[in-house]
PDB file of C-alpha atoms and ligand atoms in Angstrom:
ATOM      1  CA  UNK A  74       0.343  -0.116  -0.185  1.00 49.00           C
ATOM      2  CA  UNK A  75       1.189   3.557  -0.451  1.00 57.00           C
ATOM      3  CA  UNK A  76       2.710   5.153   2.400  1.00 79.00           C
ATOM      4  CA  UNK A  77       0.747   8.534   1.073  1.00 91.00           C
ATOM      5  CA  UNK A  78      -3.227   8.260   1.858  1.00 90.00           C
ATOM      6  CA  UNK A  79      -6.407  10.041   3.256  1.00 94.00           C
ATOM      7  CA  UNK A  80      -6.339  10.535   6.373  1.00 96.00           C
ATOM      8  CA  UNK A  81      -9.616   8.712   7.270  1.00 94.00           C
ATOM      9  CA  UNK A  82      -7.996   5.736   5.455  1.00 89.00           C
ATOM     10  CA  UNK A  83      -4.960   5.849   7.746  1.00 90.00           C
ATOM     11  CA  UNK A  84      -7.004   6.086  10.722  1.00 91.00           C
ATOM     12  CA  UNK A  85      -8.817   2.781   9.496  1.00 85.00           C
ATOM     13  CA  UNK A  86      -5.828   1.231   8.548  1.00 81.00           C
ATOM     14  CA  UNK A  87      -4.520   1.679  12.132  1.00 84.00           C
ATOM     15  CA  UNK A  88      -7.559   0.112  13.629  1.00 80.00           C
ATOM     16  CA  UNK A  89      -9.383   3.368  15.018  1.00 87.00           C
ATOM     17  CA  UNK A  90     -12.457   1.981  14.017  1.00 85.00           C
ATOM     18  CA  UNK A  91     -14.747   1.377  10.213  1.00 83.00           C
ATOM     19  CA  UNK A  92     -14.993   4.349   8.064  1.00 87.00           C
ATOM     20  CA  UNK A  93     -18.003   5.405   9.546  1.00 92.00           C
ATOM     21  CA  UNK A  94     -16.820   5.627  13.506  1.00 92.00           C
ATOM     22  CA  UNK A  95     -14.098   7.136  11.846  1.00 95.00           C
ATOM     23  CA  UNK A  96     -15.287  10.144  10.533  1.00 95.00           C
ATOM     24  CA  UNK A  97     -17.314  10.159  13.751  1.00 96.00           C
ATOM     25  CA  UNK A  98     -14.696  10.914  15.740  1.00 96.00           C
ATOM     26  CA  UNK A  99     -12.700  13.194  13.383  1.00 97.00           C
ATOM     27  CA  UNK A 100     -16.167  15.214  13.368  1.00 97.00           C
ATOM     28  CA  UNK A 101     -15.942  15.126  17.387  1.00 97.00           C
ATOM     29  CA  UNK A 102     -12.166  16.402  17.615  1.00 97.00           C
ATOM     30  CA  UNK A 103     -10.501  13.515  18.556  1.00 96.00           C
ATOM     31  CA  UNK A 104      -8.142  13.480  15.868  1.00 97.00           C
ATOM     32  CA  UNK A 105      -4.977  15.500  15.339  1.00 97.00           C
ATOM     33  CA  UNK A 106      -2.584  16.197  12.419  1.00 97.00           C
ATOM     34  CA  UNK A 107       0.810  17.785  13.308  1.00 96.00           C
ATOM     35  CA  UNK A 108      -0.255  19.249  17.011  1.00 96.00           C
ATOM     36  CA  UNK A 109      -3.798  20.358  15.499  1.00 97.00           C
ATOM     37  CA  UNK A 110      -7.282  19.068  15.575  1.00 97.00           C
ATOM     38  CA  UNK A 111      -7.967  17.941  12.374  1.00 97.00           C
ATOM     39  CA  UNK A 112     -11.724  17.187  10.817  1.00 97.00           C
ATOM     40  CA  UNK A 113     -10.969  16.762   7.051  1.00 97.00           C
ATOM     41  CA  UNK A 114     -10.731  12.753   6.881  1.00 96.00           C
ATOM     42  CA  UNK A 115      -9.852  13.462   3.299  1.00 96.00           C
ATOM     43  CA  UNK A 116      -6.453  15.673   3.748  1.00 96.00           C
ATOM     44  CA  UNK A 117      -3.495  13.288   2.124  1.00 96.00           C
ATOM     45  CA  UNK A 118      -1.174  12.522   4.720  1.00 95.00           C
ATOM     46  CA  UNK A 119       2.640  11.319   4.247  1.00 93.00           C
ATOM     47  CA  UNK A 120       1.766   7.866   6.672  1.00 89.00           C
ATOM     48  CA  UNK A 121       5.203   7.165   7.608  1.00 87.00           C
ATOM     49  CA  UNK A 122       6.388  10.891   8.175  1.00 90.00           C
ATOM     50  CA  UNK A 123       2.702  12.478   9.253  1.00 94.00           C
ATOM     51  CA  UNK A 124       2.126  12.950  13.385  1.00 95.00           C
ATOM     52  CA  UNK A 125      -0.790  11.937  14.508  1.00 96.00           C
ATOM     53  CA  UNK A 126      -2.952  11.249  17.653  1.00 95.00           C
ATOM     54  CA  UNK A 127      -6.178   9.422  18.423  1.00 94.00           C
ATOM     55  CA  UNK A 128      -7.628  10.600  21.767  1.00 93.00           C
ATOM     56  CA  UNK A 129      -4.325  11.918  22.518  1.00 93.00           C
ATOM     57  CA  UNK A 130      -2.487   8.730  21.576  1.00 91.00           C
ATOM     58  CA  UNK A 131       0.673   9.083  19.201  1.00 92.00           C
ATOM     59  CA  UNK A 132      -0.307   6.239  15.966  1.00 92.00           C
ATOM     60  CA  UNK A 133       2.563   4.561  14.872  1.00 84.00           C
ATOM     61  CA  UNK A 134       2.119   3.781  11.088  1.00 84.00           C
ATOM     62  CA  UNK A 135       2.973  -0.192  10.065  1.00 83.00           C
ATOM     63  CA  UNK A 136       3.322  -0.607   6.231  1.00 82.00           C
ATOM     64  CA  UNK A 137       2.634  -3.858   6.763  1.00 90.00           C
ATOM     65  CA  UNK A 138       0.555  -6.642   8.909  1.00 91.00           C
ATOM     66  CA  UNK A 139       1.287 -10.006   9.388  1.00 96.00           C
ATOM     67  CA  UNK A 140      -0.706 -12.605  11.141  1.00 97.00           C
ATOM     68  CA  UNK A 141      -0.656 -16.072  11.942  1.00 98.00           C
ATOM     69  CA  UNK A 142      -4.449 -18.000  12.047  1.00 98.00           C
ATOM     70  CA  UNK A 143      -5.416 -21.304  13.021  1.00 98.00           C
ATOM     71  CA  UNK A 144      -7.317 -22.246  10.459  1.00 98.00           C
ATOM     72  CA  UNK A 145     -10.439 -24.375  11.098  1.00 98.00           C
ATOM     73  CA  UNK A 146     -11.805 -26.941   9.165  1.00 97.00           C
ATOM     74  CA  UNK A 147     -14.508 -25.826   6.680  1.00 96.00           C
ATOM     75  CA  UNK A 148     -13.259 -22.603   5.645  1.00 97.00           C
ATOM     76  CA  UNK A 149     -12.084 -22.096   2.650  1.00 97.00           C
ATOM     77  CA  UNK A 150      -8.315 -20.229   2.007  1.00 96.00           C
ATOM     78  CA  UNK A 151      -9.711 -17.940  -0.478  1.00 88.00           C
ATOM     79  CA  UNK A 152     -10.314 -14.045  -0.492  1.00 82.00           C
ATOM     80  CA  UNK A 153     -14.035 -14.464  -1.088  1.00 82.00           C
ATOM     81  CA  UNK A 154     -16.651 -16.819  -2.107  1.00 82.00           C
ATOM     82  CA  UNK A 155     -19.915 -16.181  -2.728  1.00 86.00           C
ATOM     83  CA  UNK A 156     -21.483 -19.396  -0.734  1.00 91.00           C
ATOM     84  CA  UNK A 157     -18.808 -20.552   1.511  1.00 93.00           C
ATOM     85  CA  UNK A 158     -16.955 -18.845   4.385  1.00 93.00           C
ATOM     86  CA  UNK A 159     -13.497 -18.023   3.878  1.00 96.00           C
ATOM     87  CA  UNK A 160     -10.494 -16.946   6.169  1.00 97.00           C
ATOM     88  CA  UNK A 161     -10.813 -13.465   5.092  1.00 95.00           C
ATOM     89  CA  UNK A 162     -14.037 -13.763   6.652  1.00 94.00           C
ATOM     90  CA  UNK A 163     -12.714 -14.231   9.656  1.00 95.00           C
ATOM     91  CA  UNK A 164     -10.529 -11.089  10.058  1.00 93.00           C
ATOM     92  CA  UNK A 165     -11.232  -7.622  11.838  1.00 86.00           C
ATOM     93  CA  UNK A 166     -12.154  -5.115   8.769  1.00 77.00           C
ATOM     94  CA  UNK A 167      -8.846  -3.469   9.968  1.00 76.00           C
ATOM     95  CA  UNK A 168      -7.126  -6.397   8.621  1.00 85.00           C
ATOM     96  CA  UNK A 169      -8.831  -6.882   4.970  1.00 84.00           C
ATOM     97  CA  UNK A 170      -8.897  -3.274   4.448  1.00 76.00           C
ATOM     98  CA  UNK A 171      -5.044  -3.237   4.984  1.00 78.00           C
ATOM     99  CA  UNK A 172      -4.775  -5.859   1.964  1.00 86.00           C
ATOM    100  CA  UNK A 173      -4.048  -8.820   4.044  1.00 92.00           C
ATOM    101  CA  UNK A 174      -4.052 -11.991   1.934  1.00 95.00           C
ATOM    102  CA  UNK A 175      -2.899 -16.132   2.797  1.00 96.00           C
ATOM    103  CA  UNK A 176       0.419 -16.899   2.022  1.00 96.00           C
ATOM    104  CA  UNK A 177      -0.280 -20.238  -0.010  1.00 94.00           C
ATOM    105  CA  UNK A 178      -3.282 -22.225   0.843  1.00 94.00           C
ATOM    106  CA  UNK A 179      -4.430 -24.758   2.647  1.00 97.00           C
ATOM    107  CA  UNK A 180      -7.699 -27.205   1.995  1.00 97.00           C
ATOM    108  CA  UNK A 181     -10.774 -26.600   3.241  1.00 97.00           C
ATOM    109  CA  UNK A 182     -10.598 -29.637   5.808  1.00 98.00           C
ATOM    110  CA  UNK A 183      -6.877 -28.725   6.768  1.00 98.00           C
ATOM    111  CA  UNK A 184      -6.362 -26.894  10.252  1.00 98.00           C
ATOM    112  CA  UNK A 185      -3.824 -25.003  11.440  1.00 98.00           C
ATOM    113  CA  UNK A 186      -1.288 -22.492  10.996  1.00 98.00           C
ATOM    114  CA  UNK A 187      -2.054 -19.984   7.544  1.00 98.00           C
ATOM    115  CA  UNK A 188       0.092 -16.661   7.365  1.00 98.00           C
ATOM    116  CA  UNK A 189      -1.224 -13.589   6.370  1.00 97.00           C
ATOM    117  CA  UNK A 190       0.522 -11.103   5.375  1.00 96.00           C
ATOM    118  CA  UNK A 191      -0.162  -7.296   3.098  1.00 93.00           C
ATOM    119  CA  UNK A 192       3.306  -7.689   1.719  1.00 94.00           C
ATOM    120  CA  UNK A 193       3.185  -9.438  -1.349  1.00 94.00           C
ATOM    121  CA  UNK A 194       7.146  -9.720  -2.073  1.00 94.00           C
ATOM    122  CA  UNK A 195       7.294 -11.575   1.475  1.00 94.00           C
ATOM    123  CA  UNK A 196       4.511 -14.204   0.681  1.00 94.00           C
ATOM    124  CA  UNK A 197       5.977 -14.837  -2.685  1.00 93.00           C
ATOM    125  CA  UNK A 198       9.259 -15.938  -1.036  1.00 92.00           C
ATOM    126  CA  UNK A 199       7.746 -17.657   1.511  1.00 93.00           C
ATOM    127  CA  UNK A 200       6.205 -19.414  -1.281  1.00 91.00           C
ATOM    128  CA  UNK A 201       9.221 -20.295  -4.045  1.00 88.00           C
ATOM    129  CA  UNK A 202       9.909 -24.075  -3.571  1.00 80.00           C
ATOM    130  CA  UNK A 203      13.759 -22.598  -4.346  1.00 83.00           C
ATOM    131  CA  UNK A 204      13.455 -20.734  -0.943  1.00 85.00           C
ATOM    132  CA  UNK A 205      13.124 -24.176   0.835  1.00 87.00           C
ATOM    133  CA  UNK A 206      10.951 -23.246   3.324  1.00 92.00           C
ATOM    134  CA  UNK A 207       9.641 -26.093   5.808  1.00 94.00           C
ATOM    135  CA  UNK A 208       6.406 -26.544   6.494  1.00 96.00           C
ATOM    136  CA  UNK A 209       5.380 -29.127   9.484  1.00 98.00           C
ATOM    137  CA  UNK A 210       2.217 -30.879   9.019  1.00 98.00           C
ATOM    138  CA  UNK A 211       0.886 -33.575  11.453  1.00 98.00           C
ATOM    139  CA  UNK A 212      -1.348 -35.907   9.429  1.00 98.00           C
ATOM    140  CA  UNK A 213      -3.661 -38.750  10.054  1.00 98.00           C
ATOM    141  CA  UNK A 214      -3.944 -41.612   7.092  1.00 98.00           C
ATOM    142  CA  UNK A 215      -6.057 -44.710   7.306  1.00 98.00           C
ATOM    143  CA  UNK A 216      -3.253 -47.410   6.903  1.00 98.00           C
ATOM    144  CA  UNK A 217      -0.106 -48.396   8.045  1.00 98.00           C
ATOM    145  CA  UNK A 218       2.916 -46.330   7.222  1.00 98.00           C
ATOM    146  CA  UNK A 219       6.561 -47.921   7.407  1.00 98.00           C
ATOM    147  CA  UNK A 220      10.346 -47.545   7.030  1.00 98.00           C
ATOM    148  CA  UNK A 221       9.889 -47.944   2.962  1.00 98.00           C
ATOM    149  CA  UNK A 222       6.907 -44.581   3.211  1.00 98.00           C
ATOM    150  CA  UNK A 223       9.402 -42.727   4.936  1.00 98.00           C
ATOM    151  CA  UNK A 224      12.399 -43.748   2.717  1.00 98.00           C
ATOM    152  CA  UNK A 225      10.260 -43.199  -0.932  1.00 97.00           C
ATOM    153  CA  UNK A 226       9.594 -39.604   0.862  1.00 98.00           C
ATOM    154  CA  UNK A 227      12.707 -38.844   1.481  1.00 97.00           C
ATOM    155  CA  UNK A 228      13.600 -39.494  -2.249  1.00 97.00           C
ATOM    156  CA  UNK A 229      10.990 -37.713  -3.705  1.00 95.00           C
ATOM    157  CA  UNK A 230       7.730 -39.094  -4.698  1.00 96.00           C
ATOM    158  CA  UNK A 231       6.800 -39.395  -8.232  1.00 93.00           C
ATOM    159  CA  UNK A 232       2.981 -37.986  -8.639  1.00 93.00           C
ATOM    160  CA  UNK A 233       0.999 -38.364 -11.858  1.00 88.00           C
ATOM    161  CA  UNK A 234       2.214 -34.914 -13.082  1.00 88.00           C
ATOM    162  CA  UNK A 235       5.215 -33.850 -11.224  1.00 87.00           C
ATOM    163  CA  UNK A 236       8.234 -35.214  -9.244  1.00 92.00           C
ATOM    164  CA  UNK A 237       7.526 -33.625  -5.704  1.00 93.00           C
ATOM    165  CA  UNK A 238      10.899 -32.219  -3.826  1.00 93.00           C
ATOM    166  CA  UNK A 239      12.456 -35.034  -1.023  1.00 95.00           C
ATOM    167  CA  UNK A 240      10.242 -35.038   2.080  1.00 97.00           C
ATOM    168  CA  UNK A 241      10.733 -35.955   6.007  1.00 98.00           C
ATOM    169  CA  UNK A 242       7.919 -38.446   7.355  1.00 98.00           C
ATOM    170  CA  UNK A 243       8.700 -39.266  10.766  1.00 98.00           C
ATOM    171  CA  UNK A 244       6.143 -42.154  12.158  1.00 98.00           C
ATOM    172  CA  UNK A 245       4.628 -40.791  15.210  1.00 98.00           C
ATOM    173  CA  UNK A 246       2.549 -44.373  15.556  1.00 97.00           C
ATOM    174  CA  UNK A 247       1.634 -46.581  13.084  1.00 98.00           C
ATOM    175  CA  UNK A 248      -0.892 -49.837  12.885  1.00 98.00           C
ATOM    176  CA  UNK A 249      -2.873 -51.660  10.344  1.00 97.00           C
ATOM    177  CA  UNK A 250      -6.289 -49.843  10.792  1.00 97.00           C
ATOM    178  CA  UNK A 251      -4.152 -46.510  11.057  1.00 98.00           C
ATOM    179  CA  UNK A 252      -1.087 -44.446  11.353  1.00 98.00           C
ATOM    180  CA  UNK A 253       0.107 -40.773  12.510  1.00 98.00           C
ATOM    181  CA  UNK A 254       2.812 -38.883  11.314  1.00 98.00           C
ATOM    182  CA  UNK A 255       4.738 -35.083  11.235  1.00 98.00           C
ATOM    183  CA  UNK A 256       5.620 -34.658   7.189  1.00 98.00           C
ATOM    184  CA  UNK A 257       7.590 -31.705   6.008  1.00 98.00           C
ATOM    185  CA  UNK A 258       7.976 -30.215   2.864  1.00 96.00           C
ATOM    186  CA  UNK A 259       9.363 -27.628   0.744  1.00 92.00           C
ATOM    187  CA  UNK A 260       6.832 -26.857  -1.557  1.00 90.00           C
ATOM    188  CA  UNK A 261       2.807 -26.547  -1.331  1.00 87.00           C
ATOM    189  CA  UNK A 262       1.347 -27.939  -4.416  1.00 89.00           C
ATOM    190  CA  UNK A 263      -2.289 -29.096  -4.687  1.00 90.00           C
ATOM    191  CA  UNK A 264      -3.324 -31.429  -2.173  1.00 94.00           C
ATOM    192  CA  UNK A 265       0.442 -31.752  -2.170  1.00 95.00           C
ATOM    193  CA  UNK A 266       0.594 -34.103   1.333  1.00 97.00           C
ATOM    194  CA  UNK A 267      -2.776 -36.012   0.754  1.00 97.00           C
ATOM    195  CA  UNK A 268      -1.123 -36.710  -3.144  1.00 97.00           C
ATOM    196  CA  UNK A 269       2.003 -38.161  -1.961  1.00 97.00           C
ATOM    197  CA  UNK A 270       0.547 -40.608   1.112  1.00 98.00           C
ATOM    198  CA  UNK A 271      -2.124 -41.463  -1.744  1.00 97.00           C
ATOM    199  CA  UNK A 272       1.466 -42.559  -3.868  1.00 96.00           C
ATOM    200  CA  UNK A 273       1.922 -44.469  -0.906  1.00 97.00           C
ATOM    201  CA  UNK A 274      -1.523 -46.609  -0.666  1.00 97.00           C
ATOM    202  CA  UNK A 275      -2.983 -44.589   2.762  1.00 98.00           C
ATOM    203  CA  UNK A 276      -5.488 -41.700   2.615  1.00 98.00           C
ATOM    204  CA  UNK A 277      -5.349 -38.977   4.796  1.00 98.00           C
ATOM    205  CA  UNK A 278      -8.357 -38.284   7.405  1.00 98.00           C
ATOM    206  CA  UNK A 279      -6.974 -35.624   9.231  1.00 98.00           C
ATOM    207  CA  UNK A 280      -4.598 -32.619   8.194  1.00 98.00           C
ATOM    208  CA  UNK A 281      -3.292 -29.675   9.979  1.00 98.00           C
ATOM    209  CA  UNK A 282      -0.054 -27.723   9.589  1.00 98.00           C
ATOM    210  CA  UNK A 283       2.018 -27.220  12.690  1.00 98.00           C
ATOM    211  CA  UNK A 284       4.775 -24.298  11.383  1.00 98.00           C
ATOM    212  CA  UNK A 285       5.939 -22.597   8.374  1.00 97.00           C
ATOM    213  CA  UNK A 286       9.727 -22.107   8.737  1.00 95.00           C
ATOM    214  CA  UNK A 287      11.051 -20.831  11.995  1.00 96.00           C
ATOM    215  CA  UNK A 288       7.142 -19.842  13.058  1.00 97.00           C
ATOM    216  CA  UNK A 289       5.052 -22.763  15.020  1.00 98.00           C
ATOM    217  CA  UNK A 290       1.235 -22.322  15.309  1.00 98.00           C
ATOM    218  CA  UNK A 291       0.918 -20.642  18.917  1.00 98.00           C
ATOM    219  CA  UNK A 292      -1.409 -23.136  20.835  1.00 97.00           C
ATOM    220  CA  UNK A 293      -3.044 -20.403  22.439  1.00 98.00           C
ATOM    221  CA  UNK A 294      -4.827 -19.919  19.426  1.00 98.00           C
ATOM    222  CA  UNK A 295      -7.759 -21.722  19.146  1.00 98.00           C
ATOM    223  CA  UNK A 296      -9.529 -22.784  15.683  1.00 97.00           C
ATOM    224  CA  UNK A 297     -10.513 -19.321  14.030  1.00 97.00           C
ATOM    225  CA  UNK A 298      -8.553 -17.090  16.206  1.00 98.00           C
ATOM    226  CA  UNK A 299      -5.698 -15.101  14.790  1.00 98.00           C
ATOM    227  CA  UNK A 300      -3.057 -12.923  15.933  1.00 97.00           C
ATOM    228  CA  UNK A 301      -0.712 -10.492  14.651  1.00 95.00           C
ATOM    229  CA  UNK A 302       3.030 -12.098  14.121  1.00 97.00           C
ATOM    230  CA  UNK A 303       5.337 -10.721  16.889  1.00 96.00           C
ATOM    231  CA  UNK A 304       8.523  -8.625  15.722  1.00 94.00           C
ATOM    232  CA  UNK A 305      10.685 -11.956  16.868  1.00 97.00           C
ATOM    233  CA  UNK A 306       8.478 -14.033  14.285  1.00 97.00           C
ATOM    234  CA  UNK A 307       8.469 -11.597  11.805  1.00 96.00           C
ATOM    235  CA  UNK A 308      11.954 -11.418  11.684  1.00 96.00           C
ATOM    236  CA  UNK A 309      12.877 -14.801  12.048  1.00 96.00           C
ATOM    237  CA  UNK A 310      10.618 -15.654   8.604  1.00 96.00           C
ATOM    238  CA  UNK A 311      12.480 -12.445   7.008  1.00 94.00           C
ATOM    239  CA  UNK A 312      15.753 -13.852   8.010  1.00 93.00           C
ATOM    240  CA  UNK A 313      14.814 -17.493   6.348  1.00 90.00           C
ATOM    241  CA  UNK A 314      13.784 -15.581   2.773  1.00 89.00           C
ATOM    242  CA  UNK A 315      16.430 -13.296   2.773  1.00 83.00           C
ATOM    243  CA  UNK A 316      19.326 -14.983   0.552  1.00 63.00           C
ATOM    244  CA  UNK A 317      19.384 -14.477  -3.139  1.00 56.00           C
ATOM    245  CA  UNK A 318      17.425 -12.802  -5.779  1.00 55.00           C
ATOM    246  CA  UNK A 319      13.228 -12.452  -5.060  1.00 56.00           C
TER     247      UNK A 319
HETATM  248  N1  URA B 555      -1.024 -30.296   1.270  1.00 97.49           N
HETATM  249  C1  URA B 555      -2.335 -30.919   1.278  1.00 97.49           C
HETATM  250  O1  URA B 555      -2.890 -32.083   0.742  1.00 97.49           O
HETATM  251  N2  URA B 555      -3.420 -30.042   2.093  1.00 97.49           N
HETATM  252  C2  URA B 555      -3.283 -29.375   2.449  1.00 97.49           C
HETATM  253  O2  URA B 555      -4.086 -28.652   2.809  1.00 97.49           O
HETATM  254  C3  URA B 555      -1.639 -28.490   2.734  1.00 97.49           C
HETATM  255  C4  URA B 555      -0.706 -29.383   2.090  1.00 97.49           C
END
């Protein structure tokens, strides 16, 4: 988003309220710009440099917002859908207004860690397979798993339309009627993990993403809940995608 914007948009972006609430706050004299009460929401400001207060509190501008969500099953990873709920429907207006979009996608029935950001460049880097960002999943499958499966994952499975990159399969529990495993992949093709298991003759019955790169899912987040990334989480993500060209 450009750093030059209308004051009312800036206030919404900073979480001061909906458009209507911001308009009322401006009218009520609750906003100052450069030390003076400002009532004109149409005033254009340089968001980086402007000194704006709301109810006396200085507003520190952030050019981007980055979130982690515990995506619940039954919700689409899509911007909008006419009939089904999407992850963007779960966000407060502030985060939709500033352009937060999912980083990659999880299937409708997959749960767990979904990153959302307004920084398209960061999203692009996190998704590029050549960046080798680990995505870790917990999977339950409907049959047994063994060393041969771990070996096949490690070698890179041949799927119908592509050769999967080598992946790590840690078997947590295996019995004839089902198994549990942790899977680490570095790419995110459509139904990738489910298709890798299917190539070994078992179907995924439950899938949850636990980590993206250095960032684990916050266990305090209930399904459907989200929060902004901490500075440390963001720095770790940026560090792991920093090297090399975009
Ligand atoms: N792999 C899948 O098959 N599904 C997901 O949602 C994520 C990875």
